[in-house]
């Protein structure tokens, strides 16, 4: 049993300006700006002193070498799961020295109020890619398919709309020859065609939204030996069942790790990695139901995060050799359950060894990534964004979820702070010259606008709503009010945060028990209004005592819902477009055509208008000529990717084509 909040508070010294702090009301501790202290004036003076140093940030805009971008997204990691934000006198915190060093680096902006787009997985992943709240893309909750219902037998159905403009499209729109890759976890659609699988409608993988290469699981996987269950062994006398917080393990493993700090004959269901058949990250592997996609045929031998960084290193080496800038999006499986730690990390902890050990083995890979960037000479010119997809999950391996949220209210899947306030950093040596502690709210949707600001590019959908903002102005004024509210909408939960004020409807517990005082309430209010500057624990509903603020926030709330509906109908078209015209007789497929300009060993940048199966490049040319808005296409591995513009890139084995009627457009390019 963890100590009470008050008891924990008594262990700490009085609150300094910026360090470990004790809330005077609840006694809980947090590493944050101590706004409740009388030292506000001193903090303001500190900000003023930083102003001169922050002026150096503007100098980065003059650089001529295009920057690299590295996104690191962890899974289900709480706001207090790193040791820089967890008081460890009780031994309930993980050791994360590399993330601690990153948080205090002179090149880091540490966001003390950073928010995931939602309290669950898929919505936040969509927002990172698009800069828009997830429901604009009709990603309303975590998509189907998971560890218990793996990719080969489960279909997610409609995933991220191919029409969305993404971070991969942003770098492709720059004049530089960027290469983009995504490695780790996807959970935004079916990675490959699944004929005969109930619910399958369309393939949606990173190629569909602008990425050049990828190596992914479709959904969550184990933190250690992630695909060990894909290589079953029929044991006649399996060893004893290990302690595991995950119920569905079976005695068909071969030296697998599922909990307890040792290898065993037990394994999780098969959760495998998939990748394009022509990927540069991995030799062609096992077959799937789609000839364009391969399955990994080798076992992930240890820490899954190490496997992800191994493939990032391969990608990084290739881009450095080719002298190309890169965008890499690394999505770890840690620390989503199941999260068994490898034995050497399990042994480090007395309490919660699987949970805390996994956090430490993840931290080791953060250190390795930084070492790779430094040893290859690209560290100074790489912009790193780090966060997680939502708050922590209360499983058997975590004794008390409060240690992972640092005493924020609730957990994963809740719209209270514990479900959506998460770790967040931007590390950029070329743009940040002094460690910044940013108190202004920021969110995962801010990453894409920041990339666009750095590169000076615009979206191909300039009239579409963009919910994120560029973080660059915040680096110059770390206490400036946020000019645009944060909006949240998923699974029937909705909310708005406008700087200190937060409005939510129908709050729920999330994936943990309701905490007091809400657990004792017979009925919850329809709406809750909080002032987070004075009430970070969301204890006092101000909707009746602050009628003016409540009315203002309700205006933002209703405007958010109307704007989302407009996006679903008039932008992505995913949420109830206008009624279709009367049906017409089925049209035969377009005839193959050779009336195109051909570009062998070439692909095209940009998101797909459509992706169709084709047997020949001539069929692909015919498809493009028949589809309104198709300016060019590329054909490879049996797929024809139709594009709205022509921007060529090298891709071995693919052929790009431009219909002859578009040659004048080509000449203008």
XYZ file of C-alpha atoms in Angstrom:
669
model
C 0.000 0.000 0.000
C 1.471 3.339 -1.023
C 1.709 6.151 1.526
C -1.019 8.744 1.590
C -0.578 11.949 -0.353
C -0.115 13.902 2.864
C 2.464 11.482 4.196
C 4.405 11.659 0.942
C 4.317 15.442 1.050
C 5.801 15.490 4.510
C 8.925 13.787 3.187
C 9.823 16.777 1.038
C 11.309 20.186 1.762
C 9.309 23.360 1.105
C 8.582 23.943 -2.540
C 11.365 25.727 -4.497
C 10.817 27.785 -7.636
C 11.300 24.917 -10.051
C 11.950 21.481 -8.666
C 10.117 18.821 -6.712
C 7.027 20.478 -5.322
C 4.429 19.717 -2.683
C 0.790 20.679 -3.219
C -0.260 22.527 -0.032
C -3.833 21.192 -0.264
C -3.349 17.496 -1.006
C 0.306 17.002 -0.155
C 0.980 15.332 -3.523
C 4.311 15.934 -5.196
C 5.203 17.002 -8.694
C 8.129 18.366 -10.692
C 6.608 21.500 -12.166
C 6.441 25.260 -11.933
C 5.174 25.977 -8.410
C 2.514 28.475 -9.351
C 0.756 28.199 -5.996
C 3.776 29.648 -4.180
C 4.342 33.310 -3.468
C 7.433 32.980 -5.651
C 5.431 33.837 -8.781
C 7.264 37.168 -8.968
C 10.614 35.364 -8.790
C 9.527 32.999 -11.570
C 8.613 35.988 -13.695
C 12.088 37.409 -13.128
C 13.589 34.090 -14.104
C 11.561 34.130 -17.329
C 12.805 37.631 -18.110
C 16.385 36.541 -17.613
C 15.809 33.713 -20.030
C 14.479 36.098 -22.650
C 17.886 37.163 -23.904
C 19.023 33.586 -24.227
C 15.836 32.607 -26.020
C 16.570 35.182 -28.695
C 19.126 32.713 -29.957
C 16.280 30.484 -31.038
C 15.511 32.782 -33.940
C 18.972 32.218 -35.379
C 18.045 28.665 -36.240
C 15.695 29.883 -38.956
C 18.729 30.982 -40.955
C 20.215 27.511 -41.220
C 20.591 26.135 -44.732
C 20.917 22.402 -44.030
C 17.461 20.811 -43.842
C 16.844 19.391 -40.365
C 16.082 15.771 -39.603
C 12.929 14.932 -37.638
C 12.651 12.112 -35.116
C 9.348 11.326 -33.410
C 9.449 8.940 -30.442
C 6.028 7.799 -29.259
C 5.767 5.437 -26.303
C 2.615 3.540 -25.314
C 0.500 4.034 -22.154
C 3.247 5.904 -20.303
C 2.092 8.004 -17.359
C 3.016 11.608 -16.584
C 4.940 10.309 -13.547
C 6.546 7.250 -15.156
C 9.922 8.927 -15.701
C 12.137 9.450 -12.683
C 12.442 13.201 -13.339
C 8.748 13.427 -12.405
C 8.426 10.721 -9.719
C 9.500 11.034 -6.056
C 11.334 7.783 -5.303
C 11.733 7.612 -1.531
C 9.453 4.568 -1.569
C 11.152 2.737 -4.451
C 8.029 2.913 -6.643
C 9.641 4.849 -9.498
C 11.599 3.684 -12.509
C 15.232 4.617 -13.118
C 15.271 6.605 -16.371
C 18.634 8.419 -16.426
C 18.644 9.021 -20.187
C 15.210 10.638 -20.206
C 16.198 12.609 -17.096
C 19.234 13.936 -18.940
C 17.105 14.758 -21.971
C 14.598 16.644 -19.797
C 17.322 18.859 -18.312
C 19.399 19.270 -21.475
C 20.165 22.836 -22.604
C 18.582 21.877 -25.935
C 15.237 20.669 -24.545
C 11.865 22.280 -24.008
C 10.115 20.275 -21.266
C 6.354 20.756 -21.404
C 4.840 20.484 -17.932
C 1.327 20.513 -19.338
C 1.579 18.306 -22.401
C -1.557 16.470 -23.535
C -2.247 13.473 -25.720
C -5.060 14.028 -28.202
C -7.143 11.418 -26.393
C -7.066 8.987 -23.497
C -6.651 5.980 -25.799
C -4.323 4.838 -28.521
C -5.495 5.231 -32.134
C -6.922 8.775 -31.773
C -3.615 10.184 -30.520
C -1.668 8.378 -33.240
C -3.939 9.963 -35.850
C -3.515 13.439 -34.349
C 0.288 13.197 -34.396
C 0.240 12.410 -38.109
C -2.395 14.987 -39.116
C -2.171 17.864 -36.625
C -5.949 17.520 -36.214
C -8.178 16.115 -33.538
C -8.853 12.464 -34.280
C -12.611 12.640 -34.863
C -12.074 14.848 -37.907
C -10.727 11.591 -39.381
C -13.524 9.483 -37.806
C -10.993 7.779 -35.529
C -13.364 7.769 -32.580
C -11.582 5.319 -30.280
C -8.913 2.612 -30.253
C -9.440 0.568 -33.411
C -10.192 -3.143 -33.344
C -7.567 -5.907 -33.300
C -5.133 -6.362 -30.454
C -2.841 -8.857 -28.764
C -5.725 -11.298 -28.323
C -7.061 -10.882 -31.875
C -4.005 -10.476 -34.082
C -3.653 -9.016 -37.558
C -3.912 -12.192 -39.616
C -7.409 -13.004 -38.330
C -8.803 -9.555 -37.469
C -9.697 -6.519 -39.565
C -9.815 -2.997 -38.184
C -12.165 -1.726 -40.858
C -11.915 1.902 -41.873
C -8.631 3.413 -40.722
C -7.021 6.817 -41.168
C -8.448 8.435 -44.335
C -5.930 8.426 -47.170
C -6.862 12.009 -47.949
C -5.374 13.329 -44.687
C -2.198 15.412 -45.060
C 0.468 14.079 -42.715
C 3.926 14.706 -41.301
C 5.304 12.491 -44.093
C 3.578 14.687 -46.680
C 5.029 17.773 -44.976
C 8.647 16.692 -45.444
C 7.877 15.446 -48.965
C 6.476 18.902 -49.820
C 9.789 20.559 -48.975
C 12.364 21.053 -51.752
C 14.700 18.600 -50.020
C 14.995 14.898 -50.771
C 13.606 13.575 -47.473
C 13.104 9.882 -46.747
C 10.494 8.870 -44.185
C 10.037 5.714 -42.159
C 7.728 4.436 -39.431
C 8.803 1.608 -37.105
C 7.002 -0.064 -34.191
C 3.228 0.085 -33.632
C 0.589 1.239 -36.134
C -3.068 0.768 -35.024
C -4.513 3.082 -37.662
C -5.878 0.553 -40.139
C -5.226 -2.781 -41.815
C -1.614 -3.008 -42.947
C -2.385 -5.395 -45.797
C -5.268 -6.761 -47.847
C -7.304 -9.366 -45.942
C -9.733 -11.011 -48.359
C -12.235 -13.135 -46.502
C -11.597 -11.539 -43.097
C -14.798 -10.062 -41.676
C -14.746 -6.267 -41.507
C -11.919 -5.695 -43.978
C -12.642 -2.752 -46.279
C -9.399 -1.101 -47.398
C -5.685 -1.314 -46.748
C -4.375 1.625 -44.752
C -0.666 1.520 -44.014
C 2.027 4.202 -43.856
C 2.463 4.089 -47.650
C -1.174 5.228 -47.872
C -0.384 8.422 -45.946
C 2.948 9.401 -47.443
C 5.689 7.330 -45.740
C 8.429 5.741 -47.833
C 9.031 2.656 -45.695
C 7.718 0.944 -42.577
C 8.192 -1.971 -40.183
C 5.182 -2.361 -37.899
C 2.862 -4.458 -35.817
C -0.780 -3.698 -36.466
C -1.575 -3.093 -32.786
C -0.026 -3.551 -29.345
C 2.606 -6.166 -28.571
C 4.741 -7.292 -25.665
C 7.601 -5.120 -24.431
C 9.919 -8.162 -24.588
C 10.199 -10.880 -27.241
C 7.154 -9.351 -28.916
C 6.541 -12.063 -31.543
C 7.664 -15.096 -29.515
C 4.185 -16.598 -29.793
C 4.497 -16.727 -33.600
C 6.887 -19.700 -33.327
C 4.904 -22.260 -31.288
C 6.367 -25.434 -29.851
C 4.227 -28.382 -28.740
C 5.726 -29.175 -25.349
C 4.844 -32.519 -23.806
C 5.759 -31.274 -20.343
C 5.856 -27.461 -20.316
C 7.355 -25.755 -17.327
C 5.277 -24.035 -14.656
C 3.117 -21.090 -15.657
C 4.979 -17.840 -14.887
C 3.384 -14.974 -12.975
C 1.887 -12.722 -15.626
C -0.613 -9.910 -15.428
C -1.837 -10.836 -18.902
C -4.340 -13.716 -18.846
C -4.030 -15.251 -22.307
C -0.683 -17.026 -22.275
C -0.310 -20.584 -23.505
C 2.334 -23.335 -22.996
C 3.651 -23.200 -26.562
C 6.615 -20.865 -26.210
C 10.297 -21.411 -26.779
C 12.381 -19.389 -24.311
C 9.811 -16.587 -24.156
C 9.500 -13.890 -21.494
C 5.959 -13.291 -20.228
C 6.597 -12.108 -16.669
C 8.405 -12.977 -13.497
C 11.892 -12.164 -14.742
C 12.758 -15.435 -16.493
C 12.368 -17.263 -19.811
C 9.763 -20.000 -19.999
C 7.733 -22.363 -22.204
C 4.801 -19.960 -22.104
C 4.000 -17.272 -24.668
C 1.503 -14.601 -25.652
C -0.634 -14.916 -28.814
C 1.230 -14.278 -32.051
C 1.721 -10.565 -32.620
C 4.087 -10.143 -35.532
C 5.824 -7.405 -37.480
C 4.909 -6.693 -41.102
C 6.667 -4.629 -43.749
C 6.592 -3.967 -47.519
C 7.921 -6.829 -49.594
C 10.448 -4.424 -51.151
C 11.424 -2.752 -47.851
C 15.015 -1.651 -47.342
C 14.716 -2.436 -43.621
C 14.394 -6.206 -43.820
C 14.844 -8.974 -46.428
C 11.623 -10.328 -47.896
C 10.009 -12.532 -45.258
C 7.053 -14.813 -44.833
C 3.911 -14.585 -46.972
C 0.708 -12.810 -45.973
C -2.674 -12.615 -47.695
C -1.259 -9.623 -49.593
C 1.703 -10.198 -51.966
C 2.950 -6.661 -51.362
C 3.507 -7.211 -47.624
C 5.812 -9.639 -45.795
C 5.677 -11.037 -42.262
C 8.765 -11.254 -40.055
C 10.133 -14.801 -39.974
C 12.651 -14.365 -37.183
C 12.063 -14.090 -33.454
C 12.550 -10.782 -31.674
C 15.138 -12.132 -29.284
C 14.935 -9.648 -26.422
C 13.768 -6.103 -25.704
C 11.272 -5.021 -28.358
C 12.432 -1.393 -28.136
C 15.954 -2.561 -28.978
C 14.549 -4.289 -32.081
C 12.890 -1.014 -33.119
C 16.114 0.965 -32.632
C 18.075 -1.700 -34.549
C 15.929 -0.998 -37.594
C 16.119 2.748 -37.060
C 19.914 2.425 -37.083
C 19.738 0.605 -40.424
C 17.525 3.355 -41.849
C 19.739 6.097 -40.383
C 22.901 4.576 -41.843
C 21.348 4.461 -45.314
C 20.203 8.093 -45.206
C 23.589 9.342 -44.007
C 25.336 7.400 -46.772
C 22.981 8.970 -49.329
C 23.337 12.436 -47.700
C 19.573 12.733 -47.384
C 17.553 14.332 -44.568
C 15.095 12.034 -42.852
C 11.866 11.765 -40.901
C 11.638 8.758 -38.563
C 8.563 7.950 -36.480
C 9.429 5.361 -33.801
C 6.417 3.963 -31.932
C 7.429 1.673 -29.079
C 5.196 -0.990 -27.565
C 6.400 -0.138 -24.075
C 4.710 0.287 -21.756
C 1.349 -1.038 -22.964
C 0.441 -4.321 -21.333
C 1.703 -6.975 -21.605
C 4.909 -5.434 -20.341
C 7.233 -8.131 -19.002
C 10.748 -6.860 -18.522
C 13.826 -8.772 -19.565
C 15.468 -10.611 -16.633
C 18.391 -8.205 -16.255
C 15.973 -5.274 -15.792
C 13.483 -7.201 -13.673
C 16.270 -7.857 -11.180
C 16.780 -4.115 -10.604
C 13.532 -3.647 -8.695
C 11.922 -4.825 -5.485
C 8.509 -3.314 -6.261
C 6.611 -3.733 -9.547
C 9.696 -5.236 -11.277
C 8.010 -6.041 -14.609
C 6.499 -2.558 -14.950
C 9.502 -0.578 -13.744
C 12.020 -2.857 -15.460
C 10.294 -2.281 -18.790
C 10.523 1.485 -18.310
C 14.242 1.202 -17.646
C 14.936 -1.008 -20.661
C 13.003 1.539 -22.744
C 15.151 4.322 -21.286
C 18.317 2.468 -22.295
C 17.172 2.646 -25.912
C 16.553 6.393 -25.599
C 20.203 6.705 -24.628
C 21.222 4.543 -27.555
C 19.246 6.716 -30.004
C 21.032 9.847 -28.798
C 24.381 8.094 -29.038
C 23.604 7.034 -32.620
C 22.709 10.578 -33.623
C 25.905 11.923 -32.051
C 28.237 9.238 -33.400
C 26.916 9.692 -36.945
C 27.231 13.485 -36.840
C 23.535 14.351 -37.257
C 22.624 15.115 -33.637
C 23.024 18.906 -33.903
C 20.680 19.020 -36.889
C 17.959 16.653 -35.622
C 14.691 17.786 -34.038
C 13.314 15.207 -31.578
C 9.716 15.101 -30.378
C 8.944 12.728 -27.506
C 5.612 11.862 -25.923
C 3.178 8.979 -25.370
C -0.292 8.151 -26.678
C -2.243 8.398 -23.401
C -2.008 7.965 -19.652
C -1.080 4.717 -17.867
C -3.120 1.536 -17.528
C -3.801 -0.005 -14.131
C -2.714 -3.635 -14.489
C -1.521 -6.301 -12.096
C 2.102 -5.277 -12.569
C 1.519 -1.728 -11.228
C 0.704 -1.665 -7.503
C -0.870 1.789 -7.534
C -1.604 3.848 -10.627
C -1.020 7.095 -8.697
C 2.732 6.545 -8.897
C 2.477 6.498 -12.695
C 0.274 9.593 -12.959
C 2.166 11.452 -10.210
C -1.158 11.780 -8.420
C -3.132 13.233 -11.293
C -6.747 12.072 -11.325
C -7.620 8.742 -12.996
C -5.692 6.962 -15.790
C -5.797 5.704 -19.364
C -9.155 6.166 -21.177
C -10.295 8.950 -18.810
C -10.681 12.584 -19.812
C -9.479 13.600 -16.350
C -5.836 14.742 -16.241
C -4.386 11.293 -15.489
C -5.707 9.994 -18.802
C -4.470 12.769 -21.056
C -1.645 14.736 -19.382
C 1.529 12.933 -20.441
C 5.291 13.409 -20.794
C 6.252 15.778 -23.596
C 9.545 17.202 -24.858
C 11.028 18.878 -27.896
C 14.796 18.494 -28.175
C 16.434 20.574 -30.890
C 20.067 21.756 -30.601
C 19.651 24.057 -33.602
C 16.565 25.760 -32.162
C 16.888 25.589 -28.359
C 19.999 26.873 -26.599
C 18.861 26.927 -22.969
C 16.734 24.424 -21.047
C 13.115 25.551 -21.128
C 10.360 24.630 -18.681
C 7.176 25.441 -20.589
C 3.984 25.981 -18.601
C 1.738 26.721 -21.595
C -0.463 23.754 -22.589
C 0.693 21.841 -25.661
C -0.529 18.709 -27.410
C 0.379 15.963 -29.858
C -1.445 17.816 -32.643
C 1.218 20.553 -32.374
C 3.974 18.405 -33.864
C 2.891 18.668 -37.519
C 2.415 22.476 -37.501
C 5.865 22.789 -35.913
C 7.427 20.743 -38.718
C 5.552 22.839 -41.277
C 6.811 26.035 -39.620
C 10.403 24.832 -39.622
C 10.278 23.768 -43.283
C 8.105 26.644 -44.500
C 5.596 24.331 -46.212
C 1.826 24.498 -46.460
C -0.776 21.754 -46.396
C -2.273 20.553 -49.646
C -5.620 21.204 -47.883
C -5.118 24.811 -46.723
C -8.820 25.307 -45.994
C -9.083 22.246 -43.732
C -9.218 22.781 -39.975
C -5.870 22.461 -38.170
C -6.089 22.036 -34.399
C -2.387 22.124 -33.549
C -0.128 25.165 -33.444
C 3.582 25.586 -34.098
C 5.598 25.247 -30.899
C 8.311 27.624 -32.119
C 6.651 30.784 -30.703
C 6.358 29.076 -27.305
C 10.104 28.531 -27.294
C 10.506 32.291 -27.363
C 7.909 32.987 -24.644
C 7.420 29.966 -22.395
C 4.592 31.505 -20.355
C 2.624 33.029 -23.225
C -1.042 32.027 -23.261
C -1.938 29.451 -25.859
C -3.727 31.205 -28.736
C -5.946 28.221 -29.582
C -7.755 25.857 -27.173
C -6.997 22.158 -26.931
C -9.965 20.031 -27.957
C -10.710 16.412 -27.063
C -13.318 14.105 -28.542
C -13.324 10.324 -28.484
C -15.624 7.492 -27.461
C -18.441 9.808 -26.397
C -16.145 11.942 -24.202
C -15.582 15.587 -25.080
C -13.584 18.395 -23.535
C -11.874 21.736 -24.065
C -8.799 23.172 -22.341
C -8.223 26.886 -22.755
C -5.030 27.657 -20.835
C -5.982 27.340 -17.122
C -9.636 26.443 -17.768
C -10.914 22.962 -18.541
C -14.463 21.877 -19.443
C -15.411 18.197 -19.792
C -18.654 16.316 -20.253
C -19.654 12.927 -18.853
C -16.353 12.201 -17.083
C -15.511 8.564 -16.568
C -13.035 6.557 -14.531
C -11.024 5.155 -17.424
C -9.233 1.850 -16.944
C -8.941 2.151 -13.168
C -11.282 2.563 -10.217
C -12.899 5.941 -9.643
C -10.971 7.964 -7.079
C -12.515 10.115 -4.365
C -14.581 12.220 -4.253
C -16.156 10.869 -7.446
C -16.266 7.263 -6.256
C -18.691 8.291 -3.483
C -20.988 10.324 -5.708
C -24.317 8.721 -6.535
C -24.618 10.752 -9.712
C -22.106 12.807 -11.679
C -22.852 16.167 -13.262
C -23.230 16.443 -17.024
C -20.466 19.054 -17.208
C -17.449 19.909 -15.059
C -15.495 23.164 -15.158
C -12.072 23.286 -13.500
C -9.427 25.948 -13.038
C -6.289 23.834 -13.337
C -4.052 26.626 -12.049
C -5.657 26.271 -8.632
C -7.072 22.753 -8.829
C -4.783 20.336 -10.658
C -6.530 17.422 -8.913
C -9.905 18.403 -10.431
C -11.728 18.465 -7.115
C -14.033 21.512 -7.442
C -16.636 21.904 -10.193
C -16.941 25.646 -10.921
C -19.732 25.570 -13.497
C -22.245 27.115 -11.067
C -19.912 29.562 -9.305
C -18.181 30.810 -12.486
C -21.129 31.301 -14.858
C -19.260 33.633 -17.224
C -16.385 31.199 -17.669
C -18.795 28.303 -18.014
C -20.712 30.114 -20.753
C -17.487 30.997 -22.586
C -16.171 27.441 -22.402
C -19.521 26.028 -23.537
C -19.220 28.243 -26.603
C -15.852 26.673 -27.381
C -17.326 23.224 -26.708
C -20.289 23.593 -29.084
C -18.060 25.180 -31.712
C -15.693 22.197 -31.466
C -18.489 19.677 -32.074
C -19.818 21.624 -35.061
C -16.331 21.987 -36.547
C -15.626 18.256 -36.195
C -18.880 17.385 -37.937
C -18.035 19.781 -40.765
C -14.632 18.104 -41.185
C -16.200 14.652 -41.326
C -18.651 15.713 -44.022
C -16.832 18.342 -46.081
C -13.121 17.531 -45.585
C -12.323 13.839 -45.123
C -15.843 12.738 -46.078
C -15.612 9.949 -43.515
C -18.620 10.861 -41.415
C -21.807 10.964 -43.393
C -21.270 12.781 -46.689
C -24.281 14.194 -48.556
C -26.562 11.493 -50.005
C -25.025 9.869 -53.095
C -26.642 10.266 -56.526
C -28.989 7.515 -57.743
C -27.112 4.315 -58.588
C -25.996 3.775 -62.149
C -25.193 0.599 -63.981
C -21.833 -0.926 -63.003
C -19.017 0.356 -65.144
C -16.376 -1.981 -66.576
C -12.842 -1.468 -65.290
C -10.855 1.039 -67.332
C -8.835 -0.379 -70.182
C -5.058 -0.639 -69.745
C -3.215 2.206 -71.403
C 0.348 2.844 -72.506
C -0.437 6.501 -73.217
C 1.743 7.661 -70.306
C 5.193 9.026 -69.714
C 7.105 6.334 -67.783
C 9.734 6.744 -65.057
C 11.334 3.405 -64.163
C 12.676 2.762 -60.636
C 10.651 5.723 -59.414
C 7.943 6.306 -56.857
C 5.931 9.401 -56.009
C 5.652 11.483 -52.847
C 2.324 12.420 -51.323
C -0.749 10.674 -49.958
C -2.821 8.426 -52.208
C -6.082 9.511 -53.822
C -6.705 5.786 -54.148
C -4.690 2.581 -54.076
C -5.783 -0.226 -56.393
C -4.512 -3.665 -57.235
C -3.040 -3.841 -60.733
C -1.219 -6.539 -62.699
C 0.755 -4.291 -65.043
C 1.967 -0.727 -65.254
C -0.402 -0.236 -68.185
C -3.360 -1.133 -65.965
C -2.076 1.441 -63.473
C -1.868 4.067 -66.236
C -5.450 3.233 -67.259
C -6.658 3.616 -63.693
C -5.045 7.047 -63.399
C -6.544 8.244 -66.681
C -10.008 7.196 -65.478
C -9.952 8.819 -62.015
C -10.735 12.506 -61.679
C -7.896 14.441 -60.063
C -5.210 11.807 -60.738
C -2.120 13.588 -62.085
C 0.318 10.685 -61.763
C 0.644 7.171 -60.348
C 3.291 4.696 -59.293
C 3.110 0.941 -59.773
C 4.989 -1.731 -57.863
C 4.428 -5.081 -56.156
C 0.920 -5.355 -57.579
C -0.355 -2.009 -56.271
C -1.170 1.184 -58.174
C -0.964 4.361 -56.043
C -2.902 7.267 -57.587
C -1.602 10.747 -56.721
C -2.945 14.274 -57.104
C 0.457 15.715 -58.035
C 3.768 14.593 -59.499
C 6.790 14.624 -57.200
C 9.239 11.924 -58.144
C 11.592 9.974 -55.859
C 13.853 6.964 -56.322
C 12.184 3.633 -55.477
C 13.770 0.485 -56.856
C 11.302 -1.862 -58.566
C 8.523 0.727 -58.947
C 7.474 2.607 -62.078
C 5.928 6.070 -62.040
C 3.658 7.201 -64.833
C 2.042 10.453 -65.943
C -0.910 10.315 -68.360
C -0.087 12.107 -71.583
C -2.792 14.744 -71.118
C -0.943 15.924 -68.015
C 2.406 16.420 -69.756
C 1.892 20.199 -69.851
C 1.490 20.182 -66.089
C 4.683 18.170 -65.829
C 6.557 20.692 -67.921
C 5.478 23.431 -65.549
C 6.919 21.426 -62.634
